[in-house]
Amino acid sequence: MSQSDADAKALRDVEAFGCHVLLISGDEDGPNFCYSIGIEATSQQPDLLILGMRSETAHWIINEYNERVRAGEVFVPNLPYYGFIEGFPVFFSLLGREHYKKYLGWGRWFYGGNTFRAYQMIYPTTSGLWPWSKGAPEGYLWAMPLLCPPPSPLPIGQV
């Protein structure tokens, strides 16, 4: 697929579904990540970035988030939300714009720069540890670096 074909497909997806989802393979310099473009344009809610998760799962979560915002749900930063990962809450925190160039390249193309908002979805380990938890595994912290401030104050039971 040529670049112009890929650009056209992204624009068609945003028009038809409210977003386009990009899956980026990780390497020794960083983890897999997945992000949306178009959600803020179509639903006036931030786009979404998920780091360090299997691509298929992250893609499903972004589509679920998109469906929920298209249905009118508003996600407030740094509050727990359920229904994305079975048995665990997730948090959505505003991504620092200094990370847009590294992680949201097509978003910058779509919006014409850093003029849009994006959330990073923060999720726990399978044992319920968070990036801010004592004893959080190093591999987890590498796979899901915090590109935003943690919820403040930290939720009870989440420390």
Coordinates of C-alpha atoms in Angstrom, one line a residue:
M1 CA 0.0 0.0 0.0
S2 CA 1.5 3.4 -1.0
Q3 CA 1.6 6.3 1.4
S4 CA -1.2 8.1 -0.4
D5 CA -3.3 4.9 -0.2
A6 CA -2.6 4.6 3.5
D7 CA -3.5 8.2 4.1
A8 CA -6.8 7.8 2.1
K9 CA -7.7 4.7 4.1
A10 CA -7.1 6.5 7.4
L11 CA -9.3 9.3 6.3
R12 CA -12.0 6.9 5.1
D13 CA -11.8 5.1 8.5
V14 CA -12.2 8.3 10.4
E15 CA -15.3 9.2 8.3
A16 CA -16.9 5.8 8.5
F17 CA -16.0 4.7 12.1
G18 CA -14.9 7.9 13.9
C19 CA -11.3 6.9 14.1
H20 CA -8.4 5.1 12.5
V21 CA -6.2 2.8 14.6
L22 CA -2.4 2.5 14.1
L23 CA -0.4 -0.5 15.4
I24 CA 3.3 0.1 15.8
S25 CA 5.7 -2.8 16.5
G26 CA 8.2 -2.4 19.3
D27 CA 11.9 -3.0 19.1
E28 CA 14.9 -2.8 21.5
D29 CA 14.4 1.0 21.8
G30 CA 10.7 0.8 22.9
P31 CA 7.6 -1.3 23.3
N32 CA 4.7 -2.0 20.9
F33 CA 2.1 0.8 20.9
C34 CA -1.2 1.5 19.4
Y35 CA -3.1 4.8 18.9
S36 CA -6.1 6.4 17.4
I37 CA -6.5 9.3 15.1
G38 CA -9.7 11.1 14.5
I39 CA -11.6 10.6 17.8
E40 CA -11.2 14.2 18.9
A41 CA -12.3 15.4 15.5
T42 CA -15.4 13.2 15.4
S43 CA -16.4 13.0 19.1
Q44 CA -14.6 15.9 20.8
Q45 CA -12.9 13.5 23.2
P46 CA -9.1 12.9 23.3
D47 CA -7.5 10.3 21.0
L48 CA -6.0 7.3 22.8
L49 CA -2.5 5.8 23.1
I50 CA -1.8 2.4 24.6
L51 CA 1.7 1.2 25.2
G52 CA 3.1 -2.3 25.8
M53 CA 0.0 -4.3 25.2
R54 CA -0.6 -7.0 22.5
S55 CA -1.7 -5.3 19.4
E56 CA -5.0 -7.1 19.0
T57 CA -6.0 -6.3 22.6
A58 CA -5.0 -2.7 22.3
H59 CA -6.9 -2.3 19.0
W60 CA -10.0 -3.8 20.6
I61 CA -9.7 -1.4 23.6
I62 CA -9.3 1.7 21.3
N63 CA -12.4 0.6 19.3
E64 CA -14.3 0.1 22.6
Y65 CA -13.2 3.6 23.8
N66 CA -14.3 5.1 20.5
E67 CA -17.7 3.4 20.6
R68 CA -18.2 4.6 24.2
V69 CA -17.3 8.2 23.4
R70 CA -19.5 8.1 20.2
A71 CA -22.3 7.0 22.5
G72 CA -21.8 10.1 24.6
E73 CA -19.6 8.8 27.5
V74 CA -17.0 11.3 28.7
F75 CA -13.8 10.0 30.3
V76 CA -12.4 12.3 32.9
P77 CA -8.7 12.2 33.4
N78 CA -7.3 10.1 36.3
L79 CA -10.5 8.4 37.4
P80 CA -10.8 4.6 37.3
Y81 CA -12.9 3.1 34.4
Y82 CA -14.0 -0.5 34.0
G83 CA -15.0 -2.6 31.0
F84 CA -11.7 -2.4 29.1
I85 CA -9.6 -5.1 31.0
E86 CA -11.5 -7.9 32.7
G87 CA -11.3 -7.5 36.5
F88 CA -9.2 -4.3 36.6
P89 CA -9.8 -0.6 36.2
V90 CA -7.8 1.6 33.9
F91 CA -7.0 5.3 34.0
F92 CA -6.9 7.8 31.2
S93 CA -4.3 10.6 31.7
L94 CA -3.5 13.4 29.3
L95 CA -0.4 12.6 27.3
G96 CA 2.3 15.3 27.5
R97 CA 2.6 17.0 24.1
E98 CA 6.4 16.6 24.2
H99 CA 5.7 12.9 23.4
Y100 CA 3.5 13.5 20.4
K101 CA 6.3 13.5 17.8
K102 CA 7.6 10.1 19.1
Y103 CA 4.3 8.3 19.5
L104 CA 1.6 10.1 17.5
G105 CA 3.1 10.9 14.1
W106 CA 0.0 10.3 12.0
G107 CA -2.1 12.2 14.6
R108 CA 0.1 15.2 14.0
W109 CA -0.4 14.7 10.2
F110 CA -4.2 14.4 10.6
Y111 CA -4.6 17.4 12.9
G112 CA -1.9 19.5 11.3
G113 CA 0.4 19.6 14.4
N114 CA 0.1 19.1 18.1
T115 CA -3.3 20.8 18.3
F116 CA -5.2 17.8 19.6
R117 CA -5.6 16.0 22.9
A118 CA -4.6 12.4 23.6
Y119 CA -4.9 10.2 26.6
Q120 CA -2.5 7.5 27.6
M121 CA -4.3 4.5 29.0
I122 CA -2.7 3.3 32.2
Y123 CA -3.4 -0.3 33.2
P124 CA -2.1 -2.5 36.0
T125 CA -0.1 -5.8 35.9
T126 CA -2.1 -9.0 36.2
S127 CA -1.2 -8.9 39.9
G128 CA -2.7 -5.4 40.3
L129 CA 0.5 -3.4 40.4
W130 CA 0.6 0.1 38.8
P131 CA 3.6 2.0 37.4
W132 CA 3.6 4.0 40.7
S133 CA 3.4 0.9 42.9
K134 CA 6.3 -0.3 45.0
G135 CA 7.7 -3.4 43.4
A136 CA 6.2 -2.9 39.9
P137 CA 8.3 -5.2 37.6
E138 CA 11.0 -3.6 35.5
G139 CA 9.7 -5.2 32.3
Y140 CA 6.2 -3.8 32.9
L141 CA 7.7 -0.3 33.5
W142 CA 9.7 -0.5 30.3
A143 CA 6.6 -1.7 28.3
M144 CA 4.4 1.0 29.7
P145 CA 6.4 4.1 30.5
L146 CA 4.3 6.9 32.1
L147 CA 4.1 9.7 29.5
C148 CA 1.8 11.7 31.8
P149 CA 1.5 12.4 35.5
P150 CA 0.0 9.6 37.6
P151 CA -3.4 10.1 39.1
S152 CA -3.2 12.5 42.1
P153 CA -3.8 11.8 44.8
L154 CA -3.1 8.1 44.1
P155 CA -6.2 6.0 44.5
I156 CA -6.6 4.1 47.7
G157 CA -5.5 0.5 47.2
Q158 CA -3.6 1.4 44.1
V159 CA -0.3 2.4 45.8

